[in-house]
Coordinates of C-alpha atoms in Angstrom, one line a residue:
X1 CA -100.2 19.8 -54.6
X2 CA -102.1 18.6 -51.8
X3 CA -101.0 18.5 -48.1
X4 CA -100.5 15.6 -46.1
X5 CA -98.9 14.8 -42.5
X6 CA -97.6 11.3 -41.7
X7 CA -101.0 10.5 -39.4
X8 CA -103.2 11.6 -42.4
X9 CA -101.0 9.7 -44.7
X10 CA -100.5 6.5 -42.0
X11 CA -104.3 6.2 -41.5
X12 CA -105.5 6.7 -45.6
X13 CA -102.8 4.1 -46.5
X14 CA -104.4 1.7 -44.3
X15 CA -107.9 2.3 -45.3
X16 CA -106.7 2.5 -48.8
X17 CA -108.1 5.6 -49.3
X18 CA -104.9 7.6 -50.8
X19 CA -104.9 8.6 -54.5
X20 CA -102.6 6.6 -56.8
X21 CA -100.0 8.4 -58.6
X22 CA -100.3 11.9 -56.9
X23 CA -97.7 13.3 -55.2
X24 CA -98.4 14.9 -51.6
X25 CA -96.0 17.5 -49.2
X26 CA -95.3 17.0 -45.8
X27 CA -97.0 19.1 -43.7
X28 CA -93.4 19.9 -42.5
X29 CA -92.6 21.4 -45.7
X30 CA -92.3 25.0 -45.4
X31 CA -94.8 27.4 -47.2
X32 CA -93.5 28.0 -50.5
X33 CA -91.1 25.0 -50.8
X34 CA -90.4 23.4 -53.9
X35 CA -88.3 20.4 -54.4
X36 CA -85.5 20.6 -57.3
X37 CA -86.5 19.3 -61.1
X38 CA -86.8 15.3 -61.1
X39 CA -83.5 14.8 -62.7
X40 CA -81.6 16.0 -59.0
X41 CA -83.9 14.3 -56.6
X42 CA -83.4 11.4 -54.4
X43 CA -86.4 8.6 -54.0
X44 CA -87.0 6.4 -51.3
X45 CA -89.2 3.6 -52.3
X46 CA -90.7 1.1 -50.5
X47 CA -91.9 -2.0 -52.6
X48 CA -92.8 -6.1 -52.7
X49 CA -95.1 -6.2 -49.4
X50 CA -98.0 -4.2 -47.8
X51 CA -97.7 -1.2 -46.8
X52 CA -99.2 -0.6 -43.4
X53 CA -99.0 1.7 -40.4
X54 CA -96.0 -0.4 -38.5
X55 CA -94.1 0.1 -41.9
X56 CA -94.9 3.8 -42.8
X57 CA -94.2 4.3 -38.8
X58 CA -90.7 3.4 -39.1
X59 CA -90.4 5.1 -42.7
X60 CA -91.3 8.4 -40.8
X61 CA -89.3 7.9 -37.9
X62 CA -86.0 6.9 -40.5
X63 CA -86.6 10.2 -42.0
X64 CA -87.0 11.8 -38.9
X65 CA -83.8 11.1 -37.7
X66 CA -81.8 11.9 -41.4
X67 CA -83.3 15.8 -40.6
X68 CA -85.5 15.3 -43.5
X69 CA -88.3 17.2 -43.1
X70 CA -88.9 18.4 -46.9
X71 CA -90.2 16.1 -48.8
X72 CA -93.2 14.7 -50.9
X73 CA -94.7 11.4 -51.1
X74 CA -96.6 8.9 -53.6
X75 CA -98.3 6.2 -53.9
X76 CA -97.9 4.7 -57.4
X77 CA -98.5 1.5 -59.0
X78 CA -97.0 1.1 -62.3
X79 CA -98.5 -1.9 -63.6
X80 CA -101.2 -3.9 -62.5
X81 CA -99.0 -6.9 -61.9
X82 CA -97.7 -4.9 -59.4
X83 CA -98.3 -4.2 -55.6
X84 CA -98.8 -0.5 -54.9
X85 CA -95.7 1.0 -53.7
X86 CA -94.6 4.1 -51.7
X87 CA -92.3 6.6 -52.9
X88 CA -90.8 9.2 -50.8
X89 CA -88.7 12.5 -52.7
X90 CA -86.6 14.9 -51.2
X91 CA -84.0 17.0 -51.8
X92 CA -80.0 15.5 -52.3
X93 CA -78.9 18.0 -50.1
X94 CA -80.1 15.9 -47.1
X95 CA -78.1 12.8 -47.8
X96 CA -78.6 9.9 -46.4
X97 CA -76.4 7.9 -43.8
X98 CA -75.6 4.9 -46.0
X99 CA -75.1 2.1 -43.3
X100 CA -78.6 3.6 -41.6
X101 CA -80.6 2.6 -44.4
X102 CA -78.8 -0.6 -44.6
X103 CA -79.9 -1.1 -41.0
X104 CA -83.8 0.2 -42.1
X105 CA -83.3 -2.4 -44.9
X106 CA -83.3 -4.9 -42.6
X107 CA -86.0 -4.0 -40.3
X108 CA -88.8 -3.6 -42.4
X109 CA -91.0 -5.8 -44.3
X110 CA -90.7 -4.6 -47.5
X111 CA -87.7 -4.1 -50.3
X112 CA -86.3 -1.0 -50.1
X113 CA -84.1 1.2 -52.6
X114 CA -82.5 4.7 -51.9
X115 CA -81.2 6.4 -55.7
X116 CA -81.5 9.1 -57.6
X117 CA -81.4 10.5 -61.0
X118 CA -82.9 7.0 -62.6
X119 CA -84.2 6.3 -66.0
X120 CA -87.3 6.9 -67.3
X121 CA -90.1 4.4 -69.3
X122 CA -91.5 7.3 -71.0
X123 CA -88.6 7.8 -73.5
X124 CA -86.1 5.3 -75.1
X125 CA -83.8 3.3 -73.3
X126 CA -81.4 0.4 -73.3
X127 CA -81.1 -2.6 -70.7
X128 CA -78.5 -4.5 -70.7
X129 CA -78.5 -7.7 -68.2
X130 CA -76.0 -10.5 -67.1
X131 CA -77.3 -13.5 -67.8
X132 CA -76.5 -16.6 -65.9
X133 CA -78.3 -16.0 -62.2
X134 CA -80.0 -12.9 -63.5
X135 CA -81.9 -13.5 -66.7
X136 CA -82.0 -17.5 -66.3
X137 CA -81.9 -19.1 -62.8
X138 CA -78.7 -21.2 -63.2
X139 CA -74.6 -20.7 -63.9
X140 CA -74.4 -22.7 -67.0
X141 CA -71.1 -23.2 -66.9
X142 CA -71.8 -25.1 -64.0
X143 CA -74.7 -27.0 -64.7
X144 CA -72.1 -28.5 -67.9
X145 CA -69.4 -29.4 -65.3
X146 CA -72.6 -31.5 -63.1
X147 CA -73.3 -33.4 -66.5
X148 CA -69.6 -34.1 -67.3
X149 CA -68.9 -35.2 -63.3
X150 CA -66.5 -32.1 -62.2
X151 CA -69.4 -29.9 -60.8
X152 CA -67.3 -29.3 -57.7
X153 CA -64.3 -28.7 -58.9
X154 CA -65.5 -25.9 -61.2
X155 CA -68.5 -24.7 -58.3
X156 CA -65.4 -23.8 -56.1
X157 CA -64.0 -21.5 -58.8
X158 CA -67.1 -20.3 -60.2
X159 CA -68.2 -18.9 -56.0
X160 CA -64.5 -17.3 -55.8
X161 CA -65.2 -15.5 -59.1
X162 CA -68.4 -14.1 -58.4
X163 CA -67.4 -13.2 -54.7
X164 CA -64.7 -11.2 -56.6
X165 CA -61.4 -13.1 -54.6
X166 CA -60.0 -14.4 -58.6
X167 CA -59.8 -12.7 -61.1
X168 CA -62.5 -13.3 -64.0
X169 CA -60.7 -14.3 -66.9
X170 CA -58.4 -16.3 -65.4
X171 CA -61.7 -18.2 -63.2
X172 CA -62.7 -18.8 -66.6
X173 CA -60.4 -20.4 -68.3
X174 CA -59.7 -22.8 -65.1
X175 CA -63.2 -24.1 -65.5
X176 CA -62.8 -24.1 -69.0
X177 CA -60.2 -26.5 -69.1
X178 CA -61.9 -28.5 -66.8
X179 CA -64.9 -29.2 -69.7
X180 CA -62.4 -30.5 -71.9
X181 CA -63.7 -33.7 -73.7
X182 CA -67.7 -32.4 -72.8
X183 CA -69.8 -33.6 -75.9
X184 CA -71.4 -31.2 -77.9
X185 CA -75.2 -32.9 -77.2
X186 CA -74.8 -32.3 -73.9
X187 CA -74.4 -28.8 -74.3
X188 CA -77.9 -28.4 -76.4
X189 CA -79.5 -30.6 -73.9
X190 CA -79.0 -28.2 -71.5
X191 CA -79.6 -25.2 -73.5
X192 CA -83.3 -26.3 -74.7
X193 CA -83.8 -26.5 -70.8
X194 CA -82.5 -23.0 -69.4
X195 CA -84.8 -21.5 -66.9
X196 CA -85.7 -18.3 -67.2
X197 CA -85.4 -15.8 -64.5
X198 CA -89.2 -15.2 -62.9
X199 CA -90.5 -11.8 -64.4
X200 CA -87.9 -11.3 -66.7
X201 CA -90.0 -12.1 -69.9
X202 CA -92.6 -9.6 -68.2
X203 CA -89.9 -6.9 -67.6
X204 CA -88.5 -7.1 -71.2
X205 CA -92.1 -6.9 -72.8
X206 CA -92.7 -4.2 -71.1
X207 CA -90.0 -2.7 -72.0
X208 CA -90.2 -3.2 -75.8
X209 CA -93.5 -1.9 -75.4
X210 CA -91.3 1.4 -74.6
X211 CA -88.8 1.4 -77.0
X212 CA -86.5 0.1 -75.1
X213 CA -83.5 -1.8 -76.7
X214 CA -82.3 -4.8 -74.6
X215 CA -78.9 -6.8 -74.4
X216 CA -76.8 -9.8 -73.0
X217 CA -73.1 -9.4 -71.6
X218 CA -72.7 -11.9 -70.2
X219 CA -69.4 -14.2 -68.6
X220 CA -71.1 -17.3 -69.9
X221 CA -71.5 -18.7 -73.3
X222 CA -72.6 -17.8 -77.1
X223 CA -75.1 -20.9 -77.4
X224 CA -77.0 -20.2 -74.3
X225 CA -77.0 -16.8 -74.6
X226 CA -78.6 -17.2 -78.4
X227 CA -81.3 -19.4 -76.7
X228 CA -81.9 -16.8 -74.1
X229 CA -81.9 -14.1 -77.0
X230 CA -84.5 -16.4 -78.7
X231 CA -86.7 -16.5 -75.8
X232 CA -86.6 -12.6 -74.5
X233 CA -86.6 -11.1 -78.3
X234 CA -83.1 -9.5 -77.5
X235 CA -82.0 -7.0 -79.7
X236 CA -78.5 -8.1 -79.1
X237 CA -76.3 -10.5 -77.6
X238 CA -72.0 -10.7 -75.9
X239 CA -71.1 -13.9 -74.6
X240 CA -67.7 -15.9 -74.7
X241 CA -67.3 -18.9 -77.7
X242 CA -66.0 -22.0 -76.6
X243 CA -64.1 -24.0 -78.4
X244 CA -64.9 -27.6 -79.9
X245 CA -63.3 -30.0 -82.2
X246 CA -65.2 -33.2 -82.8
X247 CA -68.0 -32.9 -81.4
X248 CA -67.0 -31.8 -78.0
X249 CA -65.0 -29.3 -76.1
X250 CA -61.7 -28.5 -76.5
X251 CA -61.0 -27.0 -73.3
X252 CA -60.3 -23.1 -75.0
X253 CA -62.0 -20.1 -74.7
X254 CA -61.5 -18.6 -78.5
X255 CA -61.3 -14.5 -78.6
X256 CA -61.3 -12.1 -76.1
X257 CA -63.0 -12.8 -72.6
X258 CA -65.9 -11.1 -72.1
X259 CA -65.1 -10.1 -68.2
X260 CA -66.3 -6.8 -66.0
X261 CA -64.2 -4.1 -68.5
X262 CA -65.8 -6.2 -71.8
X263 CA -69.2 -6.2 -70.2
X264 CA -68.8 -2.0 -69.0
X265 CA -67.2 -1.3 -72.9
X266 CA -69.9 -3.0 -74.8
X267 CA -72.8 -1.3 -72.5
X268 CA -70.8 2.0 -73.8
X269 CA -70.6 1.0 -77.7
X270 CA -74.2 -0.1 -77.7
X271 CA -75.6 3.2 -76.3
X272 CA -73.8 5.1 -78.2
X273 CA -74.3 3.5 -81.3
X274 CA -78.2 3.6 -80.4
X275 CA -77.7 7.3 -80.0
X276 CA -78.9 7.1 -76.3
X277 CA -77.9 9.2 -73.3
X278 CA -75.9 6.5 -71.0
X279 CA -78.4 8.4 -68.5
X280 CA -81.3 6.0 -70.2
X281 CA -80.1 3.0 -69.7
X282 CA -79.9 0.3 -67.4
X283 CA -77.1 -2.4 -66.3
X284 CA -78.5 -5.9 -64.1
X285 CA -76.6 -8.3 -62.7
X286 CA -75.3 -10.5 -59.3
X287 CA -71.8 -10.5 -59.6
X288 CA -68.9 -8.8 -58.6
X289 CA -68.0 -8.9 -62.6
X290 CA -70.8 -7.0 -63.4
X291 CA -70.0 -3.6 -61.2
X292 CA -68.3 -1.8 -63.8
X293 CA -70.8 -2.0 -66.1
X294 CA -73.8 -1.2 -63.5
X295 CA -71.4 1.7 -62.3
X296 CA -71.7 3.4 -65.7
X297 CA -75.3 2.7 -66.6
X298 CA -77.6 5.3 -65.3
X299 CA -79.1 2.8 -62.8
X300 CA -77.6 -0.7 -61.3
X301 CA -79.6 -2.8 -60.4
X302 CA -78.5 -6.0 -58.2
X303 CA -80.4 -8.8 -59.3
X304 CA -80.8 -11.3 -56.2
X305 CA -77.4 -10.5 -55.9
X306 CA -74.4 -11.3 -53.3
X307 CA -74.2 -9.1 -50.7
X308 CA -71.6 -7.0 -51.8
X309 CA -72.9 -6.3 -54.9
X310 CA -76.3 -5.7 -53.5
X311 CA -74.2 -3.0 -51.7
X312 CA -72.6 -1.1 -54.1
X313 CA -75.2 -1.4 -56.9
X314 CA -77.8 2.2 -56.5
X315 CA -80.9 -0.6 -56.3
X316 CA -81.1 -4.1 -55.6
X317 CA -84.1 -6.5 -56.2
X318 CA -83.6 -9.1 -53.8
X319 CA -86.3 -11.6 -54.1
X320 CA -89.6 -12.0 -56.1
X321 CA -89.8 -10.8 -59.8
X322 CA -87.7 -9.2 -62.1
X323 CA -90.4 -7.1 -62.9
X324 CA -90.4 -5.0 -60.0
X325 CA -87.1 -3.2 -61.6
X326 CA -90.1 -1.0 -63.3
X327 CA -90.8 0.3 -59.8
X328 CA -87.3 2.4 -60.5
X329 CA -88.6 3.8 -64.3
X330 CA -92.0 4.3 -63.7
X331 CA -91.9 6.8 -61.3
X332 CA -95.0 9.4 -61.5
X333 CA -93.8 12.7 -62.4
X334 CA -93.7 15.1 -59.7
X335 CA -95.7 18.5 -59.8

């Protein structure tokens, strides 16, 4: 493995002169140092910008001041779509200060994510994704409440929810039976409209391209979701089914609520009836309901998500594509 210091590496970055997708050790490394097999290392990665001597300057300096002088670093591109991004391994017996790297977060240029232990492309996996303000770019439920004239009313309930201050199920049912008497046609006028999320049709090509199995649980609702399922080529879908009598609405929420311990248990069934390792797969979403289910997935992944979610999931893509979530699989093996 070749040797590098942080000038070398700070001046061939810039000049665009380092090899792709080979890993190089510090120069502080000590002779004879190994790092640990890939499945107990941390990364650092630094993605979504350019990477420049002002950026790889305070990288160093971050480092620096965790006491981690053992460590090896890449630069990888996974797809062409991609920028190049940086990737820094160590060793998880330097941990790192959480609320530092919250503060390094927000004083560089670039997106930042600090996990370990992640997925990888090269074998089979499962994704399984929230869908309203992570796969499409609206809450449906409250895009039906703006046609039917009670947007407010069910926005207020809908930010409480997702902040995590109510309780899911019953937030749902409150705006629920505040769509009572919403025509039917309004609710496929809005589904042949739903937005998808940008880079999310990239992301799940690429991962069918894999082998990768890939799933809705989502709060929201059954006909959306079978649009969105329609749209993505999902393997499967778990939404709630509203109720509707006469062409419209009823009000009701028929079966069981599909809330943060639905979403975690079907993640669970549906890896296990796939056969795969909960190690190889992957839970998205922006929501407070959607913890539990990122929590147990072998990587979370915050999806534009509210700050406290951003927070506690291991990675968070906060702006730009979806597609940058194959930054976290498509790490370049280390030597």
């Amino acid at each position: 493995m070749p040797m590098l210091d942080w000038s070398a590496l700070v001046s061939q970055v810039t000049e665009q002169t380092l090899v792709l997708n080979q890993w190089y050790r510090s120069r502080l490394m000590n002779d004879g140092d190994v790092l640990p097999p890939n499945n107990e290392v941390q990364y650092l990665v630094a993605f979504d910008g350019e990477l420049n001597a002002a950026v790889l300057t305070q990288l160093h300096a971050f480092l620096n001041e965790q006491h981690i002088t053992d460590c090896q670093v890449c630069l990888y591109q996974p797809l062409s779509e991609l920028k190049p991004a940086l990737a820094i391994a160590f060793s998880p017996e330097n941990p790192i200060v959480r609320e530092r790297f919250e503060l390094l977060q927000t004083e560089v240029s670039l997106q930042l994510a600090l996990f370990s232990t992640p997925p990888t492309l090269s074998q089979p996996g499962l994704l399984v994704m929230d869908m309203d303000s992570t796969a499409i770019e609206i809450e449906c439920i409250d895009e039906i409440a703006r046609l039917a004239g009670v947007y407010d009313e069910v926005s207020q309930v809908t930010a409480q929810a997702m902040q995590g201050a109510l309780e899911f199920s019953e937030s749902l049912r409150l705006r629920v039976a505040k769509l009572e008497g919403v025509e039917q046609v309004l609710i496929d006028q809005l589904k042949a409209q739903l937005p998808l999320m940008h880079g999310v049709q990239s992301l799940c090509s690429v991962l069918k391209q894999h082998n990768w199995k890939l799933a809705i649980a989502s709060g929201g609702f059954i006909p959306f979701a079978q649009q969105v399922q329609s749209l993505l080529e999902l393997d499967a879908i778990h939404a709630n089914e509203l109720e509707s009598k006469d062409g419209a609405l009823t009000g009701r929420v028929l079966g069981t609520i599909v809330d943060a311990e639905e979403k975690r248990n079907f993640l669970l069934r549906y890896a296990d009836q796939l056969g795969l390792s909960l190690s190889q797969t992957v839970a998205m979403g922006d929501g407070a309901n959607d913890l539990k289910m990122m929590h147990c997935a072998g990587l979370g992944v915050a999806v534009h998500g509210k700050p406290l979610v951003a927070k506690m999931a291991d990675v968070a893509v906060q702006h730009g594509s979806l597609l940058q979530v194959i930054y976290f699989l498509a790490l370049p093996p280390l030597a």
